[in-house]
Amino acid sequence: MNRDGFPVCRGARCAGLPRAVSAKFRPVLVAVLALVAACGGNGDDPASLVRAARIIPDSGISVGQALAAYAYFSNPVWETYVNEQKQTMVRFAAEYDVARGAAQCPAVGAEVRPAARVFVTLVFVVQGDGAVALVETDIEAYSATGYSAKYLTDQTTAARIAAGTPCVACMALFLPASL
């Protein structure tokens, strides 16, 4: 970490969220660990099953509704694939509004600048019985020159999306100014 609390990036990866931040959200993690509940076996394609799944605790809103209503996302992409373990996976990726997110961050030093583009990805597994579970979330930030940093996040990202609050930590919205 540099003196402003941002990760020191080396190569194409940066450290994830600080441990103190993760510990602060541990109660949220427990509640959101099972982000979505089992869906009825309605015979739909896997992406439809994920979209229809309910957020835990059930607020009456589906995953699809929460992602579609999230004001920080644009250009959403849904894709379905089968991984090496023969599991059906559904990936949701969208571009994050860097300017809107960075506007809520504290002032930073001249050694960093806002990322040119940031993408948020959520990966779900759809089990044979139609049950859906969130298995991975990550954030990728890119500079105007193509440098990138990837942040593996936790379930709090999904909880923030459901709440309509910024889901990308300030430190992931900024990259070293020299890149």
Backbone as JSON, one array per atom type, in Angstrom:
{
  "sequence": "MNRDGFPVCRGARCAGLPRAVSAKFRPVLVAVLALVAACGGNGDDPASLVRAARIIPDSGISVGQALAAYAYFSNPVWETYVNEQKQTMVRFAAEYDVARGAAQCPAVGAEVRPAARVFVTLVFVVQGDGAVALVETDIEAYSATGYSAKYLTDQTTAARIAAGTPCVACMALFLPASL",
  "N": [[0.84, -1.18, 0.0], [0.45, 2.23, -0.78], [1.15, 5.52, 0.55], [-1.35, 6.7, 0.5], [-3.13, 4.7, 0.86], [-3.7, 3.08, -1.3], [-3.33, 0.16, -3.34], [-0.1, -1.02, -4.22], [0.66, -1.44, -7.44], [1.89, -4.09, -9.35], [2.94, -5.41, -12.29], [0.21, -7.06, -13.78], [-1.6, -7.39, -11.77], [-3.25, -6.47, -8.73], [-3.44, -6.14, -5.19], [-6.3, -7.39, -3.4], [-9.27, -6.25, -1.68], [-8.54, -4.55, 1.37], [-7.83, -6.37, 4.38], [-9.09, -5.39, 6.68], [-11.33, -4.11, 5.66], [-12.73, -6.27, 4.57], [-13.24, -7.7, 6.95], [-14.92, -5.95, 8.24], [-17.24, -6.21, 6.82], [-18.05, -8.77, 7.29], [-20.45, -9.7, 8.68], [-22.34, -9.03, 6.74], [-21.44, -10.62, 4.69], [-22.07, -13.18, 5.62], [-24.86, -13.09, 5.52], [-25.26, -12.7, 2.83], [-23.92, -14.69, 1.6], [-25.17, -16.86, 0.46], [-26.29, -15.76, -2.09], [-28.32, -16.07, -3.93], [-31.3, -17.95, -4.12], [-32.56, -21.31, -4.54], [-33.97, -21.93, -7.69], [-37.11, -22.54, -9.19], [-37.49, -25.46, -11.16], [-37.91, -24.5, -14.04], [-37.23, -25.1, -16.59], [-35.94, -23.22, -18.14], [-33.28, -21.51, -19.92], [-29.89, -21.44, -18.6], [-29.02, -18.73, -18.02], [-31.46, -17.43, -17.75], [-32.44, -18.71, -15.48], [-30.66, -17.72, -13.56], [-31.21, -14.96, -13.72], [-33.85, -14.98, -12.76], [-33.59, -15.87, -10.18], [-33.87, -15.3, -6.66], [-32.78, -12.71, -4.47], [-30.97, -13.16, -1.45], [-31.24, -11.95, 1.9], [-34.59, -12.65, 0.98], [-35.77, -10.12, -0.77], [-37.76, -9.72, -2.44], [-36.92, -9.04, -4.9], [-35.43, -9.94, -7.95], [-32.31, -11.37, -9.15], [-31.83, -10.57, -11.79], [-33.48, -8.26, -11.95], [-32.25, -6.6, -10.03], [-29.67, -6.25, -11.14], [-30.32, -5.05, -13.6], [-31.45, -2.66, -12.74], [-29.39, -1.35, -11.54], [-27.71, 1.59, -11.24], [-25.04, 2.21, -11.78], [-24.05, 0.61, -13.78], [-23.38, -0.12, -17.24], [-23.81, -1.33, -20.58], [-24.34, -4.22, -20.23], [-23.47, -7.71, -20.26], [-24.42, -11.02, -20.72], [-23.4, -14.34, -20.41], [-23.23, -17.84, -21.05], [-21.61, -20.85, -20.13], [-19.82, -23.98, -19.99], [-17.78, -25.18, -17.5], [-14.47, -26.62, -16.76], [-15.03, -28.58, -14.9], [-17.4, -29.52, -15.7], [-19.59, -28.01, -14.95], [-22.42, -25.89, -15.22], [-22.11, -22.59, -15.98], [-22.81, -19.12, -15.47], [-22.01, -16.01, -16.59], [-22.01, -12.64, -15.73], [-21.24, -9.51, -16.91], [-20.4, -6.08, -16.73], [-19.87, -2.65, -17.62], [-18.57, -0.31, -15.37], [-19.54, 2.82, -14.03], [-17.13, 4.95, -13.88], [-16.65, 7.72, -13.38], [-18.9, 8.49, -11.88], [-18.66, 6.77, -9.66], [-16.09, 7.51, -8.68], [-16.57, 10.11, -7.91], [-17.59, 9.93, -5.4], [-15.5, 9.34, -3.82], [-12.75, 10.0, -1.53], [-10.43, 12.77, -1.83], [-7.53, 12.26, -3.85], [-3.96, 11.76, -4.24], [-1.53, 13.16, -6.58], [-0.21, 11.02, -7.66], [-1.89, 9.07, -8.53], [-4.61, 8.36, -10.8], [-8.0, 8.5, -12.04], [-9.26, 5.39, -13.3], [-9.5, 4.53, -16.77], [-11.44, 2.79, -17.7], [-13.65, 0.53, -16.05], [-14.62, -2.72, -15.18], [-17.12, -4.89, -13.92], [-17.56, -8.17, -12.87], [-19.68, -10.91, -12.36], [-19.95, -14.25, -11.46], [-21.92, -17.06, -11.73], [-22.99, -20.31, -10.64], [-24.98, -22.84, -12.0], [-26.78, -25.37, -10.8], [-27.66, -28.87, -11.31], [-30.24, -29.27, -10.28], [-31.38, -26.84, -10.63], [-30.68, -24.97, -8.77], [-29.06, -21.95, -7.88], [-25.99, -20.27, -7.44], [-23.81, -17.68, -6.4], [-20.49, -17.59, -7.32], [-18.14, -16.23, -7.84], [-16.72, -12.97, -7.88], [-15.37, -10.2, -9.51], [-13.3, -7.33, -10.21], [-12.13, -5.33, -12.79], [-9.81, -2.95, -13.7], [-8.81, -0.52, -16.06], [-6.22, 1.4, -17.54], [-5.84, 4.33, -19.65], [-3.81, 3.68, -21.35], [-3.84, 0.97, -21.54], [-2.9, -0.58, -19.43], [-3.73, -2.86, -16.83], [-5.52, -3.77, -13.86], [-6.53, -6.29, -11.69], [-9.02, -7.07, -9.37], [-9.94, -9.32, -7.04], [-12.92, -9.85, -5.48], [-15.35, -9.97, -2.81], [-18.46, -11.3, -1.5], [-19.68, -8.94, -0.74], [-19.76, -7.18, -2.83], [-21.94, -7.98, -4.43], [-23.95, -7.53, -2.55], [-23.88, -4.77, -2.32], [-24.63, -4.01, -4.88], [-27.28, -4.94, -4.9], [-28.29, -3.22, -2.98], [-28.07, -0.84, -4.3], [-25.91, 0.83, -3.99], [-22.54, 2.2, -4.4], [-20.49, -0.3, -5.8], [-17.85, -0.73, -6.25], [-14.82, -0.38, -4.7], [-13.12, 2.61, -3.73], [-10.33, 2.48, -4.03], [-10.01, 0.72, -6.17], [-10.82, 2.16, -8.31], [-8.86, 3.84, -9.13], [-5.68, 4.23, -10.7], [-2.08, 3.96, -10.95], [-0.64, 7.08, -11.87], [1.47, 7.12, -13.61], [1.11, 5.18, -15.48]],
  "CA": [[0.0, 0.0, 0.0], [1.19, 3.48, -0.74], [0.76, 6.34, 1.7], [-2.76, 7.07, 0.39], [-3.95, 3.53, 1.09], [-3.97, 2.37, -2.53], [-2.38, -0.93, -3.52], [1.0, -0.79, -5.14], [0.43, -2.4, -8.53], [3.05, -4.63, -10.01], [2.44, -6.27, -13.36], [-1.2, -6.9, -14.13], [-2.49, -7.68, -10.64], [-3.13, -5.69, -7.5], [-4.04, -6.84, -4.04], [-7.74, -7.18, -3.28], [-9.67, -5.33, -0.63], [-7.79, -4.74, 2.62], [-8.44, -7.31, 5.31], [-9.96, -4.66, 7.6], [-12.59, -3.87, 4.97], [-13.42, -7.55, 4.52], [-13.7, -8.04, 8.29], [-16.02, -5.05, 8.56], [-18.45, -6.66, 6.13], [-18.28, -10.19, 7.56], [-21.87, -10.02, 8.9], [-23.02, -8.95, 5.44], [-21.04, -11.8, 3.93], [-22.83, -14.33, 6.09], [-26.22, -12.95, 5.03], [-25.31, -12.7, 1.38], [-23.14, -15.81, 1.09], [-26.08, -17.54, -0.47], [-26.9, -14.6, -2.74], [-29.55, -16.43, -4.6], [-31.89, -19.21, -3.65], [-32.88, -22.26, -5.6], [-35.05, -21.53, -8.59], [-37.94, -23.65, -9.62], [-37.02, -26.05, -12.4], [-38.84, -24.08, -15.07], [-36.75, -25.51, -17.9], [-35.34, -22.12, -18.87], [-31.83, -21.57, -20.08], [-29.2, -21.1, -17.35], [-29.03, -17.3, -17.74], [-32.81, -17.09, -17.26], [-32.52, -19.19, -14.1], [-29.93, -16.77, -12.72], [-31.98, -13.71, -13.68], [-35.07, -15.17, -11.99], [-33.27, -16.22, -8.79], [-34.14, -14.24, -5.68], [-31.67, -12.3, -3.62], [-31.13, -13.55, -0.05], [-32.58, -12.37, 2.27], [-35.5, -12.39, -0.13], [-36.33, -8.78, -0.73], [-38.77, -9.65, -3.47], [-36.29, -8.61, -6.15], [-34.61, -10.99, -8.55], [-30.95, -10.99, -9.56], [-31.96, -9.82, -13.04], [-34.02, -6.94, -11.66], [-31.23, -5.83, -9.31], [-28.61, -5.88, -12.07], [-30.87, -4.13, -14.6], [-31.76, -1.38, -12.11], [-28.19, -0.77, -10.92], [-27.41, 2.8, -11.98], [-23.62, 2.35, -12.08], [-23.68, -0.3, -14.86], [-23.81, 0.05, -18.63], [-23.37, -2.37, -21.51], [-24.27, -5.55, -19.59], [-23.33, -8.89, -21.12], [-24.67, -12.3, -20.06], [-22.94, -15.48, -21.21], [-23.32, -19.15, -20.41], [-20.58, -21.78, -20.58], [-19.59, -25.14, -19.14], [-16.37, -25.15, -17.09], [-13.72, -27.87, -16.82], [-15.65, -29.54, -14.0], [-18.71, -29.83, -16.31], [-20.62, -27.23, -14.29], [-22.99, -24.83, -16.04], [-21.76, -21.31, -15.39], [-23.37, -17.94, -16.11], [-21.18, -14.84, -16.28], [-22.57, -11.32, -15.99], [-20.21, -8.48, -16.88], [-20.9, -4.76, -17.12], [-18.95, -1.55, -17.4], [-18.9, 0.48, -14.19], [-19.42, 4.27, -14.25], [-15.97, 5.39, -13.09], [-16.81, 9.11, -12.94], [-19.9, 8.52, -10.82], [-18.08, 6.12, -8.49], [-14.96, 8.3, -8.16], [-17.08, 11.35, -7.32], [-17.9, 9.65, -4.01], [-14.26, 8.96, -3.14], [-11.99, 11.13, -1.0], [-9.39, 13.31, -2.73], [-6.33, 11.43, -3.96], [-2.76, 12.47, -4.64], [-1.2, 13.24, -8.0], [0.42, 9.79, -8.13], [-2.92, 8.19, -9.09], [-5.68, 9.02, -11.55], [-9.11, 7.55, -12.26], [-9.13, 4.42, -14.38], [-10.23, 4.89, -17.97], [-12.61, 1.91, -17.74], [-13.71, -0.48, -15.0], [-15.64, -3.73, -15.44], [-17.5, -5.75, -12.8], [-18.0, -9.48, -13.34], [-20.26, -11.84, -11.4], [-20.05, -15.58, -12.05], [-22.86, -17.92, -11.02], [-23.06, -21.7, -11.05], [-26.34, -23.36, -12.03], [-26.68, -26.8, -10.53], [-28.6, -29.71, -12.02], [-31.6, -29.12, -9.77], [-31.82, -25.47, -10.86], [-30.18, -24.08, -7.73], [-28.12, -20.96, -8.39], [-25.12, -19.7, -6.4], [-22.74, -16.78, -6.83], [-19.22, -18.23, -6.96], [-16.97, -15.36, -8.05], [-16.91, -11.58, -8.28], [-14.11, -9.49, -9.67], [-13.31, -5.99, -10.78], [-10.94, -5.07, -13.6], [-9.64, -1.53, -14.01], [-7.89, -0.31, -17.17], [-5.77, 2.76, -17.79], [-6.0, 4.73, -21.05], [-2.74, 3.07, -22.15], [-4.02, -0.48, -21.59], [-2.5, -1.25, -18.19], [-4.91, -3.32, -16.11], [-5.4, -4.32, -12.51], [-7.69, -7.13, -11.38], [-9.3, -7.17, -7.95], [-10.88, -10.35, -6.66], [-13.7, -9.28, -4.39], [-16.15, -10.93, -2.07], [-19.9, -11.2, -1.67], [-20.19, -7.59, -0.46], [-20.01, -6.54, -4.12], [-23.32, -8.28, -4.78], [-24.83, -6.88, -1.58], [-23.92, -3.34, -2.66], [-25.45, -3.89, -6.09], [-28.67, -5.1, -4.48], [-28.66, -2.02, -2.22], [-27.99, 0.32, -5.17], [-24.79, 1.68, -3.57], [-21.34, 1.89, -5.19], [-19.98, -1.64, -5.5], [-16.41, -0.76, -6.48], [-14.1, 0.41, -3.7], [-12.38, 3.74, -4.3], [-8.96, 2.11, -4.43], [-10.05, 0.02, -7.45], [-11.17, 3.11, -9.36], [-7.69, 4.66, -9.45], [-4.47, 3.51, -11.1], [-0.92, 4.85, -10.92], [-0.65, 8.09, -12.92], [2.58, 6.88, -14.54], [0.76, 4.15, -16.45]],
  "C": [[0.89, 1.24, 0.0], [0.65, 4.33, 0.41], [-0.7, 6.78, 1.66], [-3.69, 5.88, 0.57], [-4.32, 2.77, -0.16], [-2.95, 1.26, -2.69], [-1.28, -0.51, -4.48], [0.87, -1.86, -6.21], [1.76, -2.82, -9.13], [2.52, -5.59, -11.06], [0.97, -5.99, -13.6], [-2.14, -7.16, -12.96], [-2.21, -6.74, -9.48], [-3.76, -6.5, -6.39], [-5.52, -6.52, -4.0], [-8.05, -6.19, -2.17], [-8.86, -5.59, 0.64], [-8.57, -5.65, 3.57], [-9.41, -6.62, 6.27], [-11.32, -4.4, 6.96], [-13.4, -5.15, 4.92], [-13.99, -7.92, 5.88], [-14.91, -7.18, 8.67], [-17.33, -5.56, 7.96], [-18.75, -8.14, 6.37], [-19.74, -10.52, 7.86], [-22.68, -9.97, 7.6], [-22.7, -10.19, 4.62], [-21.85, -13.02, 4.32], [-24.25, -14.27, 5.52], [-26.31, -13.1, 3.52], [-24.57, -13.88, 0.76], [-23.94, -16.65, 0.11], [-26.88, -16.45, -1.16], [-28.23, -14.94, -3.36], [-30.04, -17.77, -4.11], [-32.16, -20.11, -4.84], [-34.05, -21.73, -6.4], [-35.88, -22.75, -8.89], [-37.43, -24.18, -10.94], [-37.97, -25.73, -13.53], [-38.34, -24.39, -16.48], [-36.12, -24.4, -18.72], [-33.85, -22.34, -19.06], [-31.16, -21.09, -18.8], [-29.22, -19.6, -17.01], [-30.4, -16.85, -17.23], [-33.01, -17.55, -15.83], [-31.83, -18.22, -13.15], [-30.72, -15.47, -12.6], [-33.2, -13.82, -12.77], [-34.81, -15.48, -10.51], [-33.5, -15.02, -7.89], [-32.91, -13.96, -4.85], [-31.99, -12.67, -2.18], [-30.63, -12.4, 0.82], [-33.56, -11.88, 1.22], [-36.18, -11.04, 0.05], [-37.43, -8.63, -1.76], [-38.22, -9.22, -4.82], [-35.41, -9.74, -6.66], [-33.22, -10.46, -8.88], [-31.02, -10.14, -10.82], [-32.48, -8.41, -12.82], [-32.97, -6.05, -10.99], [-30.13, -5.36, -10.26], [-29.09, -4.88, -13.12], [-31.11, -2.74, -14.02], [-30.52, -0.67, -11.56], [-27.67, 0.38, -11.77], [-25.94, 2.95, -12.39], [-23.19, 1.49, -13.28], [-24.18, 0.18, -16.22], [-23.25, -1.11, -19.43], [-23.26, -3.76, -20.87], [-24.2, -6.68, -20.62], [-23.56, -10.12, -20.25], [-24.11, -13.39, -20.97], [-22.98, -16.74, -20.36], [-22.24, -20.04, -20.98], [-20.51, -22.95, -19.6], [-18.11, -25.14, -18.8], [-15.73, -26.54, -17.16], [-14.33, -28.97, -15.95], [-17.06, -29.93, -14.48], [-19.86, -29.13, -15.6], [-21.12, -26.15, -15.25], [-22.77, -23.51, -15.31], [-22.45, -20.19, -16.18], [-22.55, -16.75, -15.63], [-21.95, -13.58, -16.67], [-21.42, -10.33, -15.89], [-20.82, -7.17, -17.36], [-19.82, -3.73, -16.86], [-19.48, -0.69, -16.25], [-18.67, 1.95, -14.5], [-18.33, 4.83, -13.33], [-16.18, 6.8, -12.55], [-17.8, 9.2, -11.78], [-19.36, 7.9, -9.54], [-16.98, 6.94, -7.85], [-15.42, 9.59, -7.51], [-17.39, 11.17, -5.83], [-16.67, 9.27, -3.19], [-13.57, 10.19, -2.57], [-10.93, 11.58, -2.01], [-8.16, 12.4, -2.7], [-5.17, 12.28, -4.42], [-2.53, 12.41, -6.13], [-0.61, 11.95, -8.54], [-0.6, 8.79, -8.69], [-3.92, 9.03, -9.88], [-6.8, 8.0, -11.77], [-8.82, 6.61, -13.43], [-9.93, 4.9, -15.58], [-11.52, 4.08, -18.06], [-12.5, 0.9, -16.61], [-14.87, -1.42, -15.34], [-15.86, -4.56, -14.18], [-18.04, -7.04, -13.39], [-18.52, -10.3, -12.17], [-20.41, -13.18, -12.1], [-20.91, -16.44, -11.13], [-22.71, -19.35, -11.51], [-24.53, -22.11, -10.96], [-26.22, -24.87, -11.89], [-27.8, -27.55, -11.23], [-30.04, -29.56, -11.56], [-32.14, -27.71, -9.95], [-31.38, -24.49, -9.79], [-29.09, -23.18, -8.32], [-27.29, -20.42, -7.23], [-24.08, -18.79, -7.04], [-21.42, -17.38, -6.39], [-18.0, -17.33, -7.13], [-17.43, -13.96, -8.41], [-15.53, -10.97, -8.47], [-14.32, -8.17, -10.37], [-12.01, -5.85, -11.57], [-10.92, -3.6, -13.98], [-8.57, -1.4, -15.08], [-7.51, 1.16, -17.27], [-5.99, 3.07, -19.27], [-4.94, 4.1, -21.94], [-2.82, 1.55, -22.17], [-3.53, -1.25, -20.38], [-3.76, -1.71, -17.47], [-4.54, -3.83, -14.73], [-6.68, -5.09, -12.23], [-7.81, -7.26, -9.87], [-10.32, -8.28, -7.74], [-11.61, -9.83, -5.44], [-14.47, -10.38, -3.68], [-17.63, -10.65, -2.28], [-20.46, -9.81, -1.37], [-20.45, -6.83, -1.75], [-21.46, -6.74, -4.52], [-24.3, -7.6, -3.82], [-24.96, -5.39, -1.89], [-24.75, -3.11, -3.92], [-26.92, -3.97, -5.72], [-29.17, -3.87, -3.74], [-28.63, -0.75, -3.08], [-26.87, 1.28, -4.81], [-23.55, 1.33, -4.4], [-20.75, 0.54, -4.8], [-18.48, -1.77, -5.72], [-15.75, 0.17, -5.47], [-13.28, 1.5, -4.4], [-11.0, 3.33, -4.79], [-8.94, 1.38, -5.77], [-10.41, 0.95, -8.61], [-9.99, 3.96, -9.81], [-6.49, 3.77, -9.76], [-3.29, 4.49, -11.02], [-0.9, 5.79, -12.11], [0.43, 7.85, -13.96], [2.23, 5.86, -15.62], [-0.24, 4.6, -17.47]]
}
